Short mmCIF file of C-alpha atoms in Angstrom, two decimals:
data_model
loop_
_atom_site.label_atom_id
_atom_site.label_comp_id
_atom_site.label_asym_id
_atom_site.label_seq_id
_atom_site.Cartn_x
_atom_site.Cartn_y
_atom_site.Cartn_z
CA MET P 452 40.96 132.92 120.44
CA THR P 453 40.12 136.32 118.97
CA ARG P 454 38.96 136.19 115.35
CA LEU P 455 41.83 136.84 112.93
CA ARG P 456 42.15 140.13 111.04
CA PHE P 457 43.62 140.18 107.55
CA ALA P 458 44.42 143.21 105.42
CA LEU P 459 43.18 142.76 101.84
CA LEU P 460 45.30 144.93 99.54
CA ASN P 461 42.99 145.24 96.55
CA ALA P 462 44.99 146.03 93.42
CA ALA P 463 42.16 145.20 91.02
CA HIS P 464 41.20 148.81 90.18
CA ASP P 465 37.43 148.18 89.91
CA GLY P 466 37.53 145.25 92.28
CA ALA P 467 33.88 144.30 92.90
CA ASN P 468 34.42 140.65 91.91
CA THR P 469 37.71 140.61 93.81
CA ARG P 470 36.04 141.89 96.96
CA ARG P 471 33.21 139.35 96.75
CA ASN P 472 35.49 136.41 96.04
CA PHE P 473 38.00 136.99 98.82
CA ARG P 474 35.31 137.78 101.37
CA ARG P 475 33.64 134.48 100.51
CA GLU P 476 36.82 132.41 100.74
CA LEU P 477 38.56 133.88 103.79
CA ASP P 478 36.89 133.16 107.13
CA VAL P 479 38.46 136.13 108.93
CA ASP P 480 37.73 139.78 109.59
CA LEU P 481 38.88 141.08 106.22
CA VAL P 482 39.67 144.79 106.06
CA GLU P 483 40.00 146.08 102.50
CA PHE P 484 42.49 148.71 101.35
CA ASP P 485 42.74 150.25 97.88
CA ALA P 486 46.35 149.54 96.93
CA VAL P 487 45.98 151.45 93.65
CA ASP P 488 45.08 154.56 95.66
CA GLY P 489 48.12 154.08 97.88
CA ASP P 490 46.05 153.01 100.88
CA LEU P 491 48.47 150.76 102.79
CA PRO P 492 47.80 149.95 106.46
CA ASP P 493 50.10 149.28 109.40
CA HIS P 494 50.71 145.56 108.93
CA THR P 495 51.38 145.12 112.65
CA GLU P 496 47.66 145.61 113.25
CA PHE P 497 46.83 142.47 111.24
CA ASP P 498 47.41 138.74 111.48
CA GLY P 499 48.03 138.43 107.75
CA VAL P 500 48.17 140.36 104.49
CA VAL P 501 46.59 139.26 101.19
CA VAL P 502 47.53 140.96 97.91
CA THR P 503 45.08 140.51 95.03
CA GLY P 504 45.30 140.31 91.27
CA SER P 505 45.42 143.37 89.03
CA ARG P 506 45.27 144.52 85.42
CA SER P 507 48.65 146.18 85.96
CA SER P 508 52.14 144.73 85.60
CA VAL P 509 54.51 145.00 88.53
CA TYR P 510 57.20 146.52 86.29
CA TRP P 511 54.97 149.32 84.94
CA ASP P 512 55.89 152.91 85.76
CA GLU P 513 52.89 153.68 87.97
CA ALA P 514 53.25 155.68 91.17
CA TRP P 515 51.37 153.24 93.41
CA ILE P 516 53.41 150.13 92.53
CA PRO P 517 56.82 150.77 94.22
CA PRO P 518 55.21 151.64 97.59
CA LEU P 519 53.18 148.41 97.41
CA VAL P 520 56.29 146.36 96.65
CA ASP P 521 58.16 148.06 99.51
CA TYR P 522 55.24 147.51 101.87
CA VAL P 523 55.15 143.78 101.11
CA ALA P 524 58.91 143.55 101.63
CA GLU P 525 58.58 145.24 105.03
CA ALA P 526 55.68 143.02 106.09
CA ALA P 527 57.61 139.92 105.07
CA GLU P 528 60.73 141.08 106.89
CA ALA P 529 58.65 141.63 110.03
CA GLY P 530 57.35 138.05 109.92
CA CYS P 531 53.78 138.88 108.90
CA PRO P 532 52.14 136.08 106.90
CA VAL P 533 51.58 137.24 103.31
CA LEU P 534 49.56 135.57 100.56
CA GLY P 535 49.93 137.00 97.06
CA VAL P 536 47.51 135.90 94.33
CA CYS P 537 48.36 136.38 90.62
CA TYR P 538 49.58 140.00 90.55
CA GLY P 539 50.09 139.69 94.31
CA HIS P 540 52.29 136.65 93.68
CA GLN P 541 54.39 138.75 91.31
CA VAL P 542 54.55 141.67 93.75
CA LEU P 543 55.76 139.28 96.45
CA ALA P 544 58.44 137.87 94.14
CA GLU P 545 59.72 141.35 93.29
CA ALA P 546 59.59 142.43 96.94
CA LEU P 547 61.77 139.52 98.01
CA GLY P 548 64.36 139.84 95.25
CA GLY P 549 62.89 137.83 92.40
CA ARG P 550 62.05 139.01 88.89
CA VAL P 551 58.85 139.23 86.85
CA ALA P 552 58.68 139.57 83.06
CA GLY P 553 56.17 139.37 80.26
CA MET P 554 55.35 135.92 78.91
CA ASP P 555 55.47 134.65 75.36
CA GLY P 556 51.71 134.51 75.00
CA PHE P 557 48.90 134.49 77.54
CA GLU P 558 47.71 131.71 79.84
CA ILE P 559 43.97 131.71 80.48
CA GLY P 560 41.33 129.17 81.44
CA TYR P 561 41.13 126.13 83.67
CA ASN P 562 44.58 124.54 83.56
CA GLU P 563 46.46 121.74 85.25
CA ILE P 564 49.16 122.67 87.77
CA ARG P 565 51.68 120.34 89.40
CA ARG P 566 52.86 120.52 92.98
CA VAL P 567 56.57 119.79 93.15
CA ARG P 568 56.79 119.39 96.93
CA ASP P 569 54.60 119.23 100.01
CA ASP P 570 53.82 122.39 101.94
CA PRO P 571 51.20 123.36 104.56
CA LEU P 572 49.56 125.75 102.07
CA PHE P 573 48.74 122.81 99.79
CA GLU P 574 47.52 120.38 102.43
CA GLY P 575 44.53 118.49 101.03
CA ILE P 576 45.30 119.47 97.42
CA ASP P 577 46.34 116.77 94.97
CA GLU P 578 49.78 116.65 93.38
CA SER P 579 48.14 117.58 90.08
CA PHE P 580 45.22 119.99 90.40
CA THR P 581 43.03 122.29 88.32
CA ALA P 582 42.87 126.05 88.73
CA PHE P 583 41.78 129.06 86.72
CA THR P 584 44.69 131.08 85.35
CA THR P 585 44.78 134.42 83.58
CA HIS P 586 48.12 136.17 83.18
CA GLY P 587 50.54 137.58 80.64
CA ASP P 588 53.39 138.04 83.14
CA ALA P 589 55.24 135.42 85.15
CA VAL P 590 57.85 135.06 87.85
CA VAL P 591 60.97 134.24 85.81
CA GLU P 592 63.42 134.30 88.73
CA LEU P 593 62.42 133.21 92.22
CA PRO P 594 63.60 135.23 95.21
CA PRO P 595 66.98 133.92 96.46
CA SER P 596 65.53 132.29 99.58
CA ALA P 597 62.25 131.08 98.01
CA THR P 598 61.21 127.49 97.41
CA LEU P 599 59.27 126.45 94.31
CA LEU P 600 56.02 124.73 95.25
CA ALA P 601 54.02 124.37 92.01
CA GLU P 602 54.41 124.89 88.29
CA ASN P 603 53.15 123.95 84.86
CA ASP P 604 54.52 124.24 81.34
CA ARG P 605 53.95 128.01 81.43
CA GLY P 606 56.10 128.59 84.48
CA VAL P 607 56.06 129.14 88.24
CA HIS P 608 52.64 128.84 89.87
CA ALA P 609 53.51 128.88 93.56
CA PHE P 610 56.45 129.57 95.84
CA ARG P 611 57.14 130.03 99.51
CA ASP P 612 59.59 132.29 101.32
CA GLY P 613 59.37 132.05 105.10
CA HIS P 614 55.88 133.09 106.22
CA CYS P 615 54.99 134.25 102.68
CA TRP P 616 53.37 132.45 99.76
CA GLY P 617 52.65 133.46 96.20
CA VAL P 618 50.25 131.66 93.86
CA GLN P 619 49.96 132.63 90.20
CA PHE P 620 46.57 130.98 89.71
CA HIS P 621 43.21 132.22 90.99
CA PRO P 622 41.74 129.88 93.62
CA GLU P 623 39.20 132.56 94.60
CA TYR P 624 37.45 132.77 91.22
CA ASP P 625 33.83 131.77 90.84
CA VAL P 626 32.25 131.00 87.45
CA GLU P 627 30.92 134.54 87.06
CA THR P 628 34.38 136.03 87.53
CA ALA P 629 36.03 133.51 85.20
CA ARG P 630 33.54 134.34 82.44
CA GLU P 631 33.73 138.11 82.92
CA VAL P 632 37.53 138.18 82.97
CA THR P 633 37.76 135.94 79.92
CA ASP P 634 35.25 137.96 77.92
CA GLY P 635 37.27 141.09 78.69
CA LYS P 636 40.34 139.68 76.91
CA ARG P 637 38.95 139.83 73.35
CA GLU P 638 41.21 142.65 72.19
CA GLN P 639 44.20 141.01 73.82
CA ILE P 640 43.87 137.40 72.64
CA GLY P 641 41.12 137.46 69.99
CA ASP P 642 37.51 136.34 69.75
CA ALA P 643 38.23 132.75 68.73
CA ARG P 644 40.39 132.01 71.75
CA VAL P 645 38.05 133.83 74.13
CA ASP P 646 35.07 131.87 72.83
CA GLY P 647 36.98 128.61 73.25
CA VAL P 648 37.87 129.42 76.85
CA LEU P 649 34.28 130.45 77.59
CA GLU P 650 33.08 127.06 76.35
CA SER P 651 35.48 125.39 78.79
CA ILE P 652 34.12 127.30 81.81
CA THR P 653 31.66 124.62 82.88
CA PRO P 654 30.25 123.55 86.25
CA ALA P 655 32.44 120.45 86.09
CA ALA P 656 35.59 122.50 85.51
CA TYR P 657 34.68 124.85 88.35
CA ASP P 658 33.98 121.93 90.69
CA ALA P 659 37.42 120.49 89.91
CA ALA P 660 39.06 123.86 90.60
CA CYS P 661 37.35 124.15 93.99
CA GLU P 662 39.94 121.74 95.43
CA ALA P 663 42.53 124.54 95.30
CA LYS P 664 40.36 126.74 97.52
CA ALA P 665 41.69 124.72 100.46
CA LEU P 666 44.77 126.94 100.43
CA PHE P 667 42.73 129.81 101.93
CA GLU P 668 41.83 127.67 104.94
CA ASN P 669 45.42 126.47 105.15
CA PHE P 670 46.84 130.01 105.06
CA THR P 671 44.36 131.09 107.72
CA ALA P 672 45.30 128.12 109.93
CA TYR P 673 48.98 129.00 109.57
CA ALA P 674 48.33 132.65 110.49
CA ALA P 675 46.25 131.51 113.46
CA ARG P 676 49.10 129.35 114.72
CA LEU P 677 51.53 132.25 114.51
CA ALA P 678 49.06 134.55 116.26
CA GLY P 679 48.65 131.99 119.02
CA GLU P 680 52.42 131.72 119.45
CA ARG P 681 52.70 135.52 119.69
CA SER P 682 49.98 135.59 122.34
CA GLU P 683 51.73 132.91 124.36
CA ARG P 684 55.02 134.79 124.24
CA ALA P 685 53.31 138.01 125.26
CA ALA P 686 51.61 136.27 128.20
CA ALA P 687 54.92 134.74 129.29
CA ASP P 688 56.56 138.17 129.26
CA ASP P 689 53.91 139.69 131.55
#
């Protein structure tokens, strides 16, 4: 089978860490597009779409955000597999009719998340698992046709709607990214809390969080199955 092609919609502004992390975790031909610059490809040319994290909020009045939300809605409607991570998870929720709002406080660090039901995206991941989280917004209303997949005491951490999945946590983060992102939150959450989170970013915590990286392989396997089914239908029509 031809190697899969995914579109990476990078919403991270200065996304060097984002680029490195997703290229490491996704074993596909990954073509990057600058979502902040309005660079949105024809989704029909790809086997899947991945939307990254961002410093922005989906409800901010920024010119690039509504076209991104509309694009994701169109890709989802067309049956293209979509994976949204953190901000991408929130974009997906908004695109499909859910709602995102600011949280009371900020969740950051390695935290425990609970799966509430089985799903192919979480195959091989324990019912309770560790992942790095960093967000001040959350999905407060799921899309009407979405299914909750994972949560913790701070809210929704994963949902599915058809061929689309959103995850609030960051399975792609390495230790370098976790430390850099945390250190950049000093003005937002204060030195004492930042220093405490930095102390918790240990090799053991990272190793525990690596379990959640299986979702990238699972998403890719799902996209490959759909691509194979499309190829079979096309061959049958010839």
